[in-house]
Amino acid sequence: MYLYDQYDQAMVDARVAEFRDQAQRRLDGKLSEDQFKPLRLMNGLYLQLHAYMLRVAIPYGTLSSRQMHALADIADKYDRGYGHFTTRQNIQYNWIKLEEAADILADLAKVEMHAIQTSGNCIRNISSDHFAGAAADEVTDPRPYAELLRQWSSFHPEFAYLPRKFKICVIASDRDRAAMKLHDIGIQIVEKDGEMGAAFYVGGGMGRTPMIAPCIKDFVPLDRLVSYAEACLRVYNRYGRRDNKYKARIKILVHEMGADAYAKEVDEEFAHLLDQGVEPPFAELERIRTFFEDPAFAAAGADDEIDRSDPDFALWVDRNTHAHKADGYVSAVVSLKPVGGIPGDATAEQMHLMADLARDYSFDELRVMHTQNIVLPHVRKSDLHKLWTALDEAGLGTPNLDRIGDIIACPGLDYCSLANARSIPLAQKISQRFADNGKEETLGELKLKISGCINACGHHHAGHIGILGVDRKGTENYQLLLGGSEAEDTSLAKITGPGFTEDGVVDAIETVSDLYLSSRVEGERFIDTYRRIGMTPFKEALYG
Amino acid sequence: MADPQYPAEGGLGQGHDEVQLRYRDDELVDHASVTVDSFLAQSNASAVRIEPGDDTRELLRHLERIRLVEVNFPSFGDGRGYSAARILRESGYDGEIRAVGDVLVDQIAYMRRCGFDAFAPERPLNESDVEAALNRFPHVYQAAADSRTPIWNLRHGDAA
């Protein structure tokens, strides 16, 4: 775990003081809402349908037990006893009072957390692989590079007023668990001829114009990482469109210029910046790396064999654990998707429990997944049964990772001022339907993602099945999409045809999943069958 | 950091070009700035005004004759001017860079870091707010066009 030093702490403390002053001026009527808005947005404070919403940054999705306890305390003290984990690996609180917002930031600062740059047209929280530092398939832990970029991007004076928001993701495996190519910049740490470097994918994104990022540089040496990132951002800041908010993301710039032309501009800027002293001393990267060294894993022993005599436990192990690089360990996924529940929500009690379980069984560490679940990254196989028992008793043991019940859903019209349709009740209905009819088990891996508007916070473009809520003449209507993937085989889902009512789209999902079941050949997932047989049979089943 | 010089009443400029804050000791340029296109077409201008869509790099061949660059911010949310200022400083320009237009107190600290050393905001700023904003953050994480030492250099032995 990265730990703040005096400098990191001083910066966060200064931000709290600044915001306390700004919020007080707003409360005293010295600032209008128009004047206050850009200031509160720089601290992740949104004004939503019913209340203020605060988005707290969780850098690269990594939390300590102490931090998770603090998030639970905030849910209890300032909200209604729960929080919502997001597709950006952050947490949002939905019922915040402006009078208390600065106190929350102060509570966060005590555990080395903040809400800096969680909104606004700036570089947002850096996301990463939720199995970083644990996965057997990574070339290195990507988080030191994410942390370096966190520092570089924090209070960056040139890039605070970009054309639009900017999201960066860092992974270090050929297996993409972080939707890397659907970010403004996706970075993959790679090894080439015994040297480590960074491949840059620039111009991906979802929203109303989804695009998969092209690779614009296959190898940037690690001692030039910041300079190259700075060049990418400067070209965007100078040339990104500002005439139309919907065409302002970097994906449009890269698309309109062409990836080669954009890459050429970046190379010229990069060559110029190499002489400007923007790169941190390499010793800083080495210092950061020391915080991410492996915990003291126990030597593999005789009790590494998992006792599978309890079938419910065995099912959870099969579904919700992931191969670890250390013998005798796995990463365990805590599902925040109970049958019929609200995806990504956790109560304060559940957060406290997860924090305690991380302390007892996972070297004090937790991760937030972009799929809105929580990972205990380093669990000894011999502890798994105790862990599962405790989770199951708290409603956190649902064995549905990457199943149809493991739905990504944005907050939707229940909370969000941008939404056109509700996402949460639909997710609850789908989850309930496929639990009741027993098909979840048979369907296998099936990633379902729901967005309540075209901004695509629920990643519907990247769902094996995606749902987009729209407003059709004042009524909520749901479009169905098929064939998306946010993994290393990134693809964008296509709309099946005319939309459905809320109940109609639940039926439609059952129709397409039944067609998959009757069409699949041995070993095919839903997405594989879709790619083999194409859209036409699905359309016929839905509308024929 | 030098104390700002406050130009005397009736000093340079009119209307929204009134310089409110200046962090330089040299003489104010006493003639109006011209557009980038005009500047490139005439050889005697020493003050030029950059609009957000202008390519700052076109000026780099002429830096020796420029004494003032005004960077216009029609809206505070258009951040192209930050890159313009940094590019000028990175190219060795040490004349005045003046932010004009929709310049708000919350932008001043970042503008200073990008190389702006004079401000002519449309609406005058409260000077004690400016002072507070400039002194709010004790450190900086990254290198920019100012002389502040980034945190990551401080950590590894460089003096502030």
XYZ file of C-alpha atoms in Angstrom, chain B residues 32-42 45 47-51 54 59:
19
model
C -1.691 48.043 -27.861
C -1.143 44.437 -28.787
C -1.937 43.117 -32.241
C -3.378 39.817 -33.388
C -1.059 36.942 -34.223
C -1.805 37.350 -37.932
C -1.016 41.081 -37.862
C 2.065 40.441 -35.814
C 3.431 37.946 -38.297
C 2.710 40.382 -41.150
C 4.386 43.445 -39.623
C 5.103 45.164 -33.310
C 3.082 43.233 -28.276
C 0.860 40.415 -29.506
C -2.429 38.973 -28.379
C -3.077 35.237 -28.553
C -6.616 33.957 -28.928
C -3.968 30.577 -32.319
C 5.566 33.231 -32.541
